[in-house]
């Protein structure tokens, strides 16, 4: 029986769902020879040290027994515990937490991350992290960074490592904006009402401008570019933001939400400019050979692969030498805590098979 010790940072939607999924999968994992223990659970301010098997009441235990912490204290604690196969799970969205990755690796930990920021920092950070991982013989898995539960990074990596020549990748990378434009293109409803509905369903970030800015799609595009060996920086990506200047970050979330109807005229104009049998799609596109990365709102034939997209699905078209004019297509749920958490658990299980 192989024991894996999981150290979880971030217990919001994804982190808490992941813990539930691990508890529910315990018997099945044990039958395959893997025992997952969760001795440390932390949010941004407090940590809970668990000495028993985690129960379904873990949130109550966290509230009652968690204590404030400093990261150096947790790192020192980990080094004293001699955990078998320790894996740090980053279920945060923190730009500060990723700066501790190297320290965790040097303390003997592998990393599984749903946080895409570590892979989109400046290239020197990206390169140094991988150098440290190689030096200490540790693994870093991050499949959920691009397609939530979809096997995008693994597919791209396997094609690239097998010598396949990838020419271009394009698609609808954002499940939230997929939902918004799929509905807006086909329904007689205002953009603001559809966006508000997406927010109520939990598809958008709490501040929908995070989605509308295009930065999230751009980060996913950058991750794929770097998987293909391109030394690209975020600043070089051409991004068409969908946030008007008057509603940019200088206004609060409350102010933005109270003025959301100001988006309606802008997007209705784009909709009226469409030809018959065309729809709007917000896409990411990578031209590998030219090293050009773009995020933009386009008109697309409604009967095309991208045009037929429904719901909150994401879709990726991978154009390669072997596949020719017909791309390899990966499509499915591109957002949601359940599929993202399941993707993180899949990474944990995959990593466990690589360990002694």
Coordinates of N, CA, C and O in Angstrom, one line a residue, residues 155-217:
X155 N -2.3 16.3 -23.5 CA -2.4 16.0 -25.0 C -1.3 16.8 -25.7 O -0.6 16.2 -26.6
X156 N -1.2 18.1 -25.4 CA -0.2 18.9 -26.1 C 1.2 18.4 -25.8 O 2.0 18.3 -26.7
X157 N 1.4 18.1 -24.5 CA 2.8 17.6 -24.1 C 3.1 16.3 -24.8 O 4.3 16.1 -25.3
X158 N 2.2 15.4 -24.9 CA 2.5 14.1 -25.5 C 2.8 14.2 -27.0 O 3.6 13.6 -27.5
X159 N 2.0 15.1 -27.7 CA 2.2 15.3 -29.1 C 3.6 15.9 -29.3 O 4.4 15.5 -30.2
X160 N 3.9 16.9 -28.5 CA 5.2 17.6 -28.7 C 6.4 16.7 -28.4 O 7.4 16.7 -29.1
X161 N 6.3 16.0 -27.3 CA 7.4 15.1 -26.9 C 7.6 13.9 -27.9 O 8.7 13.3 -27.9
X162 N 6.5 13.6 -28.6 CA 6.6 12.5 -29.6 C 7.2 13.0 -30.9 O 7.3 12.2 -31.8
X163 N 7.4 14.3 -31.0 CA 8.0 14.8 -32.2 C 7.0 15.4 -33.2 O 7.3 15.8 -34.3
X164 N 5.7 15.4 -32.8 CA 4.7 15.9 -33.7 C 4.9 17.4 -33.9 O 5.2 18.2 -32.9
X165 N 4.7 17.9 -35.1 CA 4.9 19.3 -35.4 C 3.5 20.0 -35.2 O 2.6 19.7 -36.0
X166 N 3.3 20.8 -34.2 CA 2.1 21.5 -34.0 C 2.2 22.9 -34.6 O 3.1 23.7 -34.3
X167 N 1.3 23.2 -35.5 CA 1.3 24.5 -36.2 C 0.5 25.6 -35.5 O 0.9 26.7 -35.4
X168 N -0.7 25.2 -35.0 CA -1.6 26.2 -34.4 C -2.5 25.6 -33.4 O -2.9 24.4 -33.5
X169 N -2.9 26.4 -32.4 CA -3.9 26.0 -31.5 C -4.9 27.1 -31.4 O -4.5 28.3 -31.2
X170 N -6.2 26.8 -31.5 CA -7.2 27.9 -31.3 C -8.4 27.3 -30.6 O -8.6 26.1 -30.6
X171 N -9.2 28.2 -30.0 CA -10.4 27.6 -29.4 C -11.0 28.6 -28.4 O -10.6 29.8 -28.2
X172 N -12.1 28.2 -27.8 CA -12.8 28.9 -26.8 C -12.3 28.4 -25.5 O -12.6 27.3 -25.1
X173 N -11.4 29.1 -24.8 CA -10.7 28.7 -23.6 C -11.5 28.9 -22.3 O -11.1 28.4 -21.3
X174 N -12.4 29.8 -22.3 CA -13.1 30.2 -21.1 C -14.5 29.7 -21.1 O -15.4 30.0 -22.0
X175 N -14.8 28.8 -20.1 CA -16.2 28.3 -20.0 C -17.2 29.3 -19.7 O -18.3 29.3 -20.2
X176 N -16.8 30.4 -18.9 CA -17.8 31.4 -18.5 C -18.1 32.2 -19.8 O -19.3 32.5 -20.0
X177 N -17.1 32.6 -20.6 CA -17.4 33.4 -21.7 C -18.0 32.6 -22.9 O -18.7 33.1 -23.7
X178 N -17.8 31.3 -22.8 CA -18.4 30.4 -23.8 C -19.9 30.4 -23.5 O -20.7 30.6 -24.4
X179 N -20.3 30.3 -22.2 CA -21.7 30.4 -21.8 C -22.4 31.7 -22.3 O -23.5 31.7 -22.8
X180 N -21.6 32.8 -22.0 CA -22.2 34.1 -22.3 C -22.4 34.3 -23.8 O -23.5 34.7 -24.2
X181 N -21.4 34.0 -24.6 CA -21.6 34.3 -26.0 C -22.4 33.2 -26.8 O -23.0 33.5 -27.8
X182 N -22.4 32.0 -26.2 CA -23.3 31.0 -26.8 C -24.8 31.4 -26.7 O -25.6 31.3 -27.6
X183 N -25.1 31.9 -25.5 CA -26.5 32.4 -25.3 C -26.7 33.7 -26.0 O -27.8 33.9 -26.7
X184 N -25.8 34.6 -25.9 CA -26.0 36.0 -26.5 C -26.2 35.9 -28.0 O -27.0 36.6 -28.6
X185 N -25.5 35.0 -28.7 CA -25.5 34.9 -30.1 C -26.8 34.2 -30.6 O -27.3 34.5 -31.7
X186 N -27.5 33.4 -29.8 CA -28.7 32.7 -30.2 C -30.0 33.1 -29.6 O -31.0 32.7 -30.0
X187 N -29.9 34.0 -28.6 CA -31.1 34.4 -27.9 C -31.4 35.9 -28.0 O -30.4 36.7 -28.2
X188 N -32.6 36.3 -27.9 CA -33.0 37.7 -27.9 C -33.0 38.2 -26.5 O -34.1 38.5 -25.9
X189 N -31.8 38.3 -25.9 CA -31.6 38.7 -24.5 C -30.5 39.7 -24.4 O -29.5 39.6 -25.2
X190 N -30.5 40.6 -23.5 CA -29.4 41.6 -23.4 C -28.1 40.9 -22.8 O -28.2 39.9 -22.1
X191 N -27.0 41.5 -23.2 CA -25.7 41.0 -22.8 C -25.6 41.0 -21.3 O -25.1 40.1 -20.6
X192 N -26.1 42.1 -20.7 CA -25.9 42.3 -19.2 C -26.7 41.3 -18.4 O -26.3 40.8 -17.4
X193 N -27.9 40.9 -18.9 CA -28.7 39.9 -18.2 C -28.1 38.5 -18.3 O -28.1 37.8 -17.3
X194 N -27.5 38.2 -19.4 CA -26.8 36.9 -19.6 C -25.6 36.8 -18.7 O -25.3 35.8 -18.1
X195 N -24.8 37.9 -18.7 CA -23.6 38.0 -17.9 C -24.0 37.9 -16.4 O -23.3 37.1 -15.6
X196 N -25.0 38.5 -16.0 CA -25.5 38.5 -14.6 C -25.9 37.1 -14.2 O -25.7 36.6 -13.1
X197 N -26.6 36.4 -15.2 CA -27.0 35.0 -14.9 C -25.8 34.1 -14.8 O -25.8 33.2 -13.9
X198 N -24.8 34.3 -15.6 CA -23.6 33.5 -15.5 C -22.9 33.7 -14.2 O -22.4 32.7 -13.6
X199 N -23.0 34.9 -13.7 CA -22.4 35.2 -12.4 C -23.2 34.5 -11.3 O -22.6 33.9 -10.3
X200 N -24.5 34.5 -11.3 CA -25.3 33.8 -10.3 C -25.1 32.3 -10.3 O -25.2 31.6 -9.3
X201 N -24.8 31.7 -11.5 CA -24.5 30.3 -11.6 C -23.1 29.9 -11.2 O -22.7 28.8 -11.1
X202 N -22.3 31.0 -10.8 CA -20.9 30.7 -10.4 C -20.0 30.4 -11.5 O -18.9 29.9 -11.2
X203 N -20.3 30.8 -12.7 CA -19.4 30.6 -13.9 C -18.4 31.6 -14.0 O -17.3 31.3 -14.5
X204 N -18.7 32.9 -13.6 CA -17.7 33.9 -13.7 C -17.0 34.1 -12.3 O -17.4 33.6 -11.3
X205 N -15.9 34.9 -12.4 CA -15.2 35.3 -11.2 C -16.2 36.3 -10.4 O -17.1 36.9 -11.0
X206 N -15.9 36.5 -9.1 CA -16.8 37.4 -8.4 C -16.8 38.8 -9.0 O -17.8 39.5 -9.0
X207 N -15.7 39.2 -9.6 CA -15.6 40.4 -10.4 C -15.5 39.9 -11.9 O -14.5 39.5 -12.3
X208 N -16.6 40.0 -12.6 CA -16.7 39.5 -14.0 C -15.7 40.1 -14.9 O -15.4 39.6 -16.0
X209 N -15.2 41.3 -14.5 CA -14.1 41.9 -15.4 C -12.9 41.0 -15.5 O -12.1 41.2 -16.4
X210 N -12.7 40.1 -14.5 CA -11.6 39.2 -14.6 C -11.7 38.3 -15.8 O -10.7 37.9 -16.5
X211 N -12.9 37.9 -16.1 CA -13.2 37.1 -17.3 C -13.2 38.0 -18.6 O -12.6 37.7 -19.6
X212 N -13.9 39.1 -18.5 CA -14.1 40.0 -19.6 C -12.8 40.7 -20.1 O -12.6 41.0 -21.3
X213 N -11.8 40.8 -19.2 CA -10.5 41.4 -19.6 C -9.7 40.6 -20.6 O -8.9 41.1 -21.3
X214 N -10.0 39.3 -20.6 CA -9.2 38.4 -21.5 C -7.9 37.9 -20.9 O -7.3 37.0 -21.5
X215 N -7.6 38.3 -19.7 CA -6.3 37.9 -19.1 C -6.3 36.4 -18.7 O -5.3 35.8 -18.9
X216 N -7.4 35.9 -18.3 CA -7.5 34.5 -18.0 C -7.3 33.6 -19.2 O -6.5 32.6 -19.2
X217 N -7.9 34.0 -20.3 CA -7.7 33.3 -21.6 C -6.2 33.4 -22.0 O -5.6 32.4 -22.5

